[in-house]
Amino acid sequence: MIVKMILQAKPLITDPDVAAEADAFMRQEGQHSTAHRQHVKALIVRYPGLRETLDAVIGEFDRLTAQTSLNYRLAYTADLEATFTPVFKLMLDNEATLFRPGDDRVASLFIWHFVEEVEHRSSALVVFDSVVGSDIYRMRVAPSVFRHVLHVIRLACQGFNDHVPLEDR
């Protein structure tokens, strides 16, 4: 969704610094997507039922792309990216519980992702401000953004509950 969104927004960006930031952000998000898809692909090999979970989650973002405006998706991404740093701090503060009992490769993936997210934590806001430039709009849509995020999280969690035995989690 983010890559498609940036490609759609690029013609509207007139500042060369913002355009460069948008390109870097898009490339980094593409790397994130590739890394997460490789992880999910390995999980699906072990737990084939997760394929329907992945399809459901992707479907939610495909619907969001098809049914909402570019401005909304720019606000969505800016709002979401703004929450990652505090959420990741919470996760890192509790790494012994969240990561130590699990696979070191997954912990490494998440730590890498945390660093990458912190590196571009303001990129989505920079792009939003360049194209839309309305904090009031961004704040007005925030409740619907977080409802959607929670819906997707619930879908993913339900999929893991349905298809991954508790002793493997």
Tab-separated table of C-alpha atoms in Angstrom:
chain	number	residue	atom	x	y	z
A	1	MET	CA	0.000	0.000	0.000
A	2	ILE	CA	2.763	2.450	0.910
A	3	VAL	CA	4.732	1.897	-2.291
A	4	LYS	CA	1.592	2.375	-4.408
A	5	MET	CA	0.701	5.461	-2.376
A	6	ILE	CA	4.116	7.091	-2.830
A	7	LEU	CA	4.072	6.367	-6.560
A	8	GLN	CA	0.676	8.068	-6.733
A	9	ALA	CA	1.861	11.029	-4.623
A	10	LYS	CA	5.179	11.652	-6.383
A	11	PRO	CA	3.733	13.782	-9.214
A	12	LEU	CA	2.228	16.079	-6.555
A	13	ILE	CA	5.540	16.662	-4.757
A	14	THR	CA	7.294	19.814	-5.959
A	15	ASP	CA	10.118	20.103	-3.403
A	16	PRO	CA	13.166	18.062	-4.530
A	17	ASP	CA	14.157	17.298	-0.916
A	18	VAL	CA	10.694	15.915	-0.193
A	19	ALA	CA	10.811	13.920	-3.439
A	20	ALA	CA	14.144	12.402	-2.375
A	21	GLU	CA	12.711	11.602	1.076
A	22	ALA	CA	9.671	9.976	-0.553
A	23	ASP	CA	11.901	7.828	-2.781
A	24	ALA	CA	14.063	6.709	0.144
A	25	PHE	CA	10.966	5.972	2.236
A	26	MET	CA	9.415	3.968	-0.588
A	27	ARG	CA	12.579	1.912	-1.091
A	28	GLN	CA	12.862	1.217	2.619
A	29	GLU	CA	9.222	0.157	2.828
A	30	GLY	CA	9.810	-2.145	-0.134
A	31	GLN	CA	12.683	-3.769	1.778
A	32	HIS	CA	10.454	-4.154	4.841
A	33	SER	CA	7.771	-5.779	2.766
A	34	THR	CA	10.236	-8.228	1.222
A	35	ALA	CA	11.698	-9.198	4.607
A	36	HIS	CA	8.277	-9.673	6.194
A	37	ARG	CA	6.978	-11.650	3.219
A	38	GLN	CA	9.956	-14.026	3.443
A	39	HIS	CA	9.185	-14.554	7.116
A	40	VAL	CA	5.493	-15.118	6.437
A	41	LYS	CA	6.323	-17.470	3.550
A	42	ALA	CA	8.367	-19.633	5.951
A	43	LEU	CA	5.527	-19.590	8.487
A	44	ILE	CA	3.024	-20.654	5.828
A	45	VAL	CA	5.215	-23.633	4.911
A	46	ARG	CA	4.963	-24.782	8.518
A	47	TYR	CA	1.377	-23.621	9.131
A	48	PRO	CA	-0.457	-23.642	5.755
A	49	GLY	CA	-3.631	-22.161	7.238
A	50	LEU	CA	-1.785	-18.873	7.670
A	51	ARG	CA	-2.112	-18.378	3.895
A	52	GLU	CA	-5.755	-17.389	4.408
A	53	THR	CA	-4.688	-15.029	7.207
A	54	LEU	CA	-2.118	-13.376	4.952
A	55	ASP	CA	-4.681	-13.087	2.167
A	56	ALA	CA	-7.182	-11.500	4.563
A	57	VAL	CA	-4.639	-8.949	5.823
A	58	ILE	CA	-3.475	-8.061	2.309
A	59	GLY	CA	-7.113	-7.810	1.272
A	60	GLU	CA	-7.726	-5.208	3.969
A	61	PHE	CA	-4.940	-3.024	2.593
A	62	ASP	CA	-6.041	-3.605	-0.992
A	63	ARG	CA	-9.547	-2.439	-0.003
A	64	LEU	CA	-8.099	0.572	1.781
A	65	THR	CA	-6.157	1.480	-1.375
A	66	ALA	CA	-9.192	1.028	-3.617
A	67	GLN	CA	-11.755	2.726	-1.369
A	68	THR	CA	-9.938	5.701	0.146
A	69	SER	CA	-8.378	8.851	-1.232
A	70	LEU	CA	-4.667	9.460	-1.587
A	71	ASN	CA	-4.952	12.125	1.123
A	72	TYR	CA	-6.486	9.591	3.502
A	73	ARG	CA	-3.755	7.025	2.829
A	74	LEU	CA	-1.065	9.674	3.299
A	75	ALA	CA	-2.645	10.606	6.634
A	76	TYR	CA	-3.019	6.906	7.531
A	77	THR	CA	0.656	6.279	6.913
A	78	ALA	CA	1.808	9.420	8.738
A	79	ASP	CA	-0.368	8.569	11.750
A	80	LEU	CA	0.746	4.944	11.799
A	81	GLU	CA	4.450	5.677	11.369
A	82	ALA	CA	4.253	8.205	14.217
A	83	THR	CA	3.238	5.432	16.615
A	84	PHE	CA	6.030	3.005	15.753
A	85	THR	CA	8.820	4.541	17.845
A	86	PRO	CA	6.886	4.420	21.144
A	87	VAL	CA	5.489	0.958	20.337
A	88	PHE	CA	8.958	-0.346	19.528
A	89	LYS	CA	10.322	1.142	22.760
A	90	LEU	CA	7.621	-0.729	24.642
A	91	MET	CA	8.604	-3.929	22.852
A	92	LEU	CA	12.328	-3.417	23.463
A	93	ASP	CA	11.684	-2.658	27.125
A	94	ASN	CA	9.994	-6.072	27.302
A	95	GLU	CA	12.310	-7.982	24.972
A	96	ALA	CA	12.983	-10.776	27.465
A	97	THR	CA	9.303	-11.726	27.433
A	98	LEU	CA	8.592	-10.977	23.780
A	99	PHE	CA	11.734	-12.229	22.034
A	100	ARG	CA	13.916	-14.450	24.205
A	101	PRO	CA	11.692	-17.492	24.183
A	102	GLY	CA	11.462	-17.366	20.384
A	103	ASP	CA	13.596	-17.838	17.315
A	104	ASP	CA	16.633	-15.545	17.177
A	105	ARG	CA	16.033	-14.982	13.448
A	106	VAL	CA	12.612	-13.477	14.197
A	107	ALA	CA	14.034	-11.319	16.986
A	108	SER	CA	16.760	-10.123	14.579
A	109	LEU	CA	14.140	-9.296	11.934
A	110	PHE	CA	12.177	-7.224	14.412
A	111	ILE	CA	15.243	-5.433	15.805
A	112	TRP	CA	16.325	-4.586	12.240
A	113	HIS	CA	12.801	-3.352	11.518
A	114	PHE	CA	12.805	-1.191	14.657
A	115	VAL	CA	16.032	0.507	13.593
A	116	GLU	CA	14.741	1.055	10.074
A	117	GLU	CA	11.449	2.512	11.327
A	118	VAL	CA	13.214	4.921	13.653
A	119	GLU	CA	15.464	5.957	10.769
A	120	HIS	CA	12.489	7.122	8.672
A	121	ARG	CA	9.963	7.829	11.408
A	122	SER	CA	9.144	11.268	10.027
A	123	SER	CA	9.245	10.434	6.296
A	124	ALA	CA	5.520	9.772	5.996
A	125	LEU	CA	4.754	13.037	7.782
A	126	VAL	CA	7.127	14.950	5.492
A	127	VAL	CA	5.337	13.537	2.433
A	128	PHE	CA	1.887	14.130	3.964
A	129	ASP	CA	2.767	17.736	4.814
A	130	SER	CA	4.037	18.339	1.287
A	131	VAL	CA	0.965	16.910	-0.453
A	132	VAL	CA	-1.881	17.535	2.015
A	133	GLY	CA	-0.469	19.822	4.689
A	134	SER	CA	-3.382	19.725	7.122
A	135	ASP	CA	-2.748	18.574	10.669
A	136	ILE	CA	-6.469	19.009	11.326
A	137	TYR	CA	-7.306	16.496	8.580
A	138	ARG	CA	-4.658	14.060	9.819
A	139	MET	CA	-5.982	14.244	13.377
A	140	ARG	CA	-9.596	14.020	12.191
A	141	VAL	CA	-8.979	10.731	10.382
A	142	ALA	CA	-6.764	9.261	13.137
A	143	PRO	CA	-9.618	7.396	14.885
A	144	SER	CA	-10.580	5.598	11.670
A	145	VAL	CA	-6.915	4.861	10.958
A	146	PHE	CA	-6.440	3.187	14.321
A	147	ARG	CA	-9.755	1.314	14.025
A	148	HIS	CA	-8.461	-0.135	10.746
A	149	VAL	CA	-5.068	-0.976	12.266
A	150	LEU	CA	-6.734	-2.743	15.204
A	151	HIS	CA	-9.017	-4.633	12.814
A	152	VAL	CA	-5.992	-5.886	10.862
A	153	ILE	CA	-4.176	-6.820	14.088
A	154	ARG	CA	-7.240	-8.762	15.225
A	155	LEU	CA	-7.355	-10.611	11.888
A	156	ALA	CA	-3.693	-11.547	12.182
A	157	CYS	CA	-4.004	-12.604	15.822
A	158	GLN	CA	-7.078	-14.699	15.082
A	159	GLY	CA	-5.216	-16.363	12.235
A	160	PHE	CA	-2.335	-17.263	14.531
A	161	ASN	CA	-4.764	-18.500	17.183
A	162	ASP	CA	-6.514	-20.659	14.574
A	163	HIS	CA	-3.483	-22.066	12.792
A	164	VAL	CA	-0.439	-22.014	15.099
A	165	PRO	CA	-0.505	-24.258	18.165
A	166	LEU	CA	-0.062	-22.376	21.419
A	167	GLU	CA	3.059	-24.369	22.291
A	168	ASP	CA	4.687	-23.114	19.062
A	169	ARG	CA	3.979	-19.461	19.795
